[in-house]
mmCIF file of C-alpha atoms in Angstrom:
data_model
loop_
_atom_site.group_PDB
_atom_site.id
_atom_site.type_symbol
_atom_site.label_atom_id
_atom_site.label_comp_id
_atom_site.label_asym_id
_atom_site.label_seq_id
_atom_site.Cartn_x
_atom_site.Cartn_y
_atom_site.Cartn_z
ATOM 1 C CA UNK P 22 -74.358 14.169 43.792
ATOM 2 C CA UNK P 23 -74.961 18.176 43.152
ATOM 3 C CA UNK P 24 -72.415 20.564 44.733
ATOM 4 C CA UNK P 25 -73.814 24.008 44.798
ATOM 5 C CA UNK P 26 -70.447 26.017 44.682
ATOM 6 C CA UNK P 27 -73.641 29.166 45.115
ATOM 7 C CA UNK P 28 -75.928 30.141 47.002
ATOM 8 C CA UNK P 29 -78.780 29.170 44.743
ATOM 9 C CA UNK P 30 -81.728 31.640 43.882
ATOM 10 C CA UNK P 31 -80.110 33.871 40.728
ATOM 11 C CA UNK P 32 -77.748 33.830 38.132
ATOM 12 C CA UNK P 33 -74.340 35.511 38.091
ATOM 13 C CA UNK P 34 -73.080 34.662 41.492
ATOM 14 C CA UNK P 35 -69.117 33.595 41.952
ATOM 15 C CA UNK P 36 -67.900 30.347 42.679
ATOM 16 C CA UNK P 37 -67.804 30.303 46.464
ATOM 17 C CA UNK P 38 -63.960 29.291 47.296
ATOM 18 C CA UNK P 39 -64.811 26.835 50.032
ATOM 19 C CA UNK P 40 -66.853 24.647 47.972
ATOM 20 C CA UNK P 41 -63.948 23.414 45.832
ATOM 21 C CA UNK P 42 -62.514 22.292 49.490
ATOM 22 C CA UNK P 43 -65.938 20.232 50.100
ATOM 23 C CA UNK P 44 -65.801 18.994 46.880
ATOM 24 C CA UNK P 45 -62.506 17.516 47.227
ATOM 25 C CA UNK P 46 -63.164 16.009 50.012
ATOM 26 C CA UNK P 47 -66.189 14.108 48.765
ATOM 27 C CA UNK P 48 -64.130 13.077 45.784
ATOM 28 C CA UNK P 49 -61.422 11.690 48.419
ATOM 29 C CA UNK P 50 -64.596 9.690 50.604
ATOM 30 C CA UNK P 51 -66.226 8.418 47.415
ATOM 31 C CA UNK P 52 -62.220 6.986 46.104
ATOM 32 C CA UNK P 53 -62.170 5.771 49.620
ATOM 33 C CA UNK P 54 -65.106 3.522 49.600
ATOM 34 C CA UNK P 55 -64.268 2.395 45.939
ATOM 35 C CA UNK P 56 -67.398 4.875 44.208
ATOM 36 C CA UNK P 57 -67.028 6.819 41.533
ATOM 37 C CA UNK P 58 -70.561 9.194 41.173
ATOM 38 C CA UNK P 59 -71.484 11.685 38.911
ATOM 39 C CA UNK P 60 -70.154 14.714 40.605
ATOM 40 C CA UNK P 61 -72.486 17.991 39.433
ATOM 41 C CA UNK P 62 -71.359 20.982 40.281
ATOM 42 C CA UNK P 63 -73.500 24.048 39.614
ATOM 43 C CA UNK P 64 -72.867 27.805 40.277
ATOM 44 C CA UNK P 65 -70.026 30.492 38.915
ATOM 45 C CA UNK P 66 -68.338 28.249 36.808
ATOM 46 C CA UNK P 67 -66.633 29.849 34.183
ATOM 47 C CA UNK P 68 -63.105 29.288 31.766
ATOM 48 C CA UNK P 69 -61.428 30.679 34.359
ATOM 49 C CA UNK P 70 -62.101 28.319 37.094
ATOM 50 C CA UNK P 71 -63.335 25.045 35.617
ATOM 51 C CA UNK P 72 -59.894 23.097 35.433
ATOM 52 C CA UNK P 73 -59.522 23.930 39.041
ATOM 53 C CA UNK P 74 -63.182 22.593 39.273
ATOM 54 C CA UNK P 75 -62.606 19.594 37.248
ATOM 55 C CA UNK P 76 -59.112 18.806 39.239
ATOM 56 C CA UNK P 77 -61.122 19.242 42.422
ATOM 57 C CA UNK P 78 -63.691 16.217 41.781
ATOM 58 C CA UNK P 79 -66.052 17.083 39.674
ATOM 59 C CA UNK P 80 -66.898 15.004 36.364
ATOM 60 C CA UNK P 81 -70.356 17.364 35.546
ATOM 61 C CA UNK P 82 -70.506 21.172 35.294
ATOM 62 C CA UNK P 83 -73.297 23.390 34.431
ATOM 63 C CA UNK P 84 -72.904 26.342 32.819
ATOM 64 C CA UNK P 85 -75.250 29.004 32.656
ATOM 65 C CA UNK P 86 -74.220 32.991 32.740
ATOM 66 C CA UNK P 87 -70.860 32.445 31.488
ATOM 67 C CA UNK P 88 -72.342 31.082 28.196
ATOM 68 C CA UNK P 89 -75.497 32.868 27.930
ATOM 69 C CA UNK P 90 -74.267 36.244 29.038
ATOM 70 C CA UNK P 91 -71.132 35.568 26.339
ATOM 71 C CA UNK P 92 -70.992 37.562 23.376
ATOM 72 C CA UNK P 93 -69.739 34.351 21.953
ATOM 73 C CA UNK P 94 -71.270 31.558 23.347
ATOM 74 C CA UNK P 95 -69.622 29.201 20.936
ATOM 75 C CA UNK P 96 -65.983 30.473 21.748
ATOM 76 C CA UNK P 97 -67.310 30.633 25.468
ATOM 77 C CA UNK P 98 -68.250 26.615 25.339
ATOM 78 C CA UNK P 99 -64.822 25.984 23.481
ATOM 79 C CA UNK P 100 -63.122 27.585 26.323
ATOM 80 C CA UNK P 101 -64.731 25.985 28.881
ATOM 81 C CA UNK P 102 -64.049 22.521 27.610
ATOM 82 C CA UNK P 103 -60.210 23.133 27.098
ATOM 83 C CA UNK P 104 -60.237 24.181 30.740
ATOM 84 C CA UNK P 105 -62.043 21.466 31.657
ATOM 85 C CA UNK P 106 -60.022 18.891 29.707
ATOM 86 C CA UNK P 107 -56.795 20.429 31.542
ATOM 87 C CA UNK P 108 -58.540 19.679 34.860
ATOM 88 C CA UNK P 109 -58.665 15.877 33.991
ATOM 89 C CA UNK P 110 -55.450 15.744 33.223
ATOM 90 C CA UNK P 111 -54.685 17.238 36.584
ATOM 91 C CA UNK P 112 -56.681 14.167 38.453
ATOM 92 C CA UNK P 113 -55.068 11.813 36.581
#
């Protein structure tokens, strides 16, 4: 299942608040009925806000400005997948 958390067309946008709210709640309906999708979300996703996105539902993330436009990209992708890690731990 793919969760735009933008509205899709370019690059660079932020994470749109109210998706993490939809995304919970399909996380909550698929527990419910005892299925466990991949969960791709895809827009503004960044170190900053990928726990939260992780700890919302989501088991895929793409990644796209905030490693591209990095001067690092390695550091940026290290970041990311602490944050992300600390969002698991948060769902479980």
């Amino acid at each position: 299942v793919l969760v735009m958390t933008v509205n899709p067309g370019f690059g660079g946008q932020r994470l749109i608040e109210s998706s993490l709210k939809k995304l919970r709640r399909l996380r909550r309906l698929c527990d419910e009925h005892g299925v466990n999708p991949r969960i791709e979300v895809d827009g503004g996703i960044h170190a900053g806000n990928v726990a939260e996105v992780v700890a919302s539902g989501a088991n895929v993330v793409v990644v796209g400005s905030s490693v591209f436009g990095a001067a690092d990209r390695a550091l940026a992708i290290e970041e990311l997948r602490a944050n992300a890690e600390g969002g698991v731990s948060k769902t479980a």
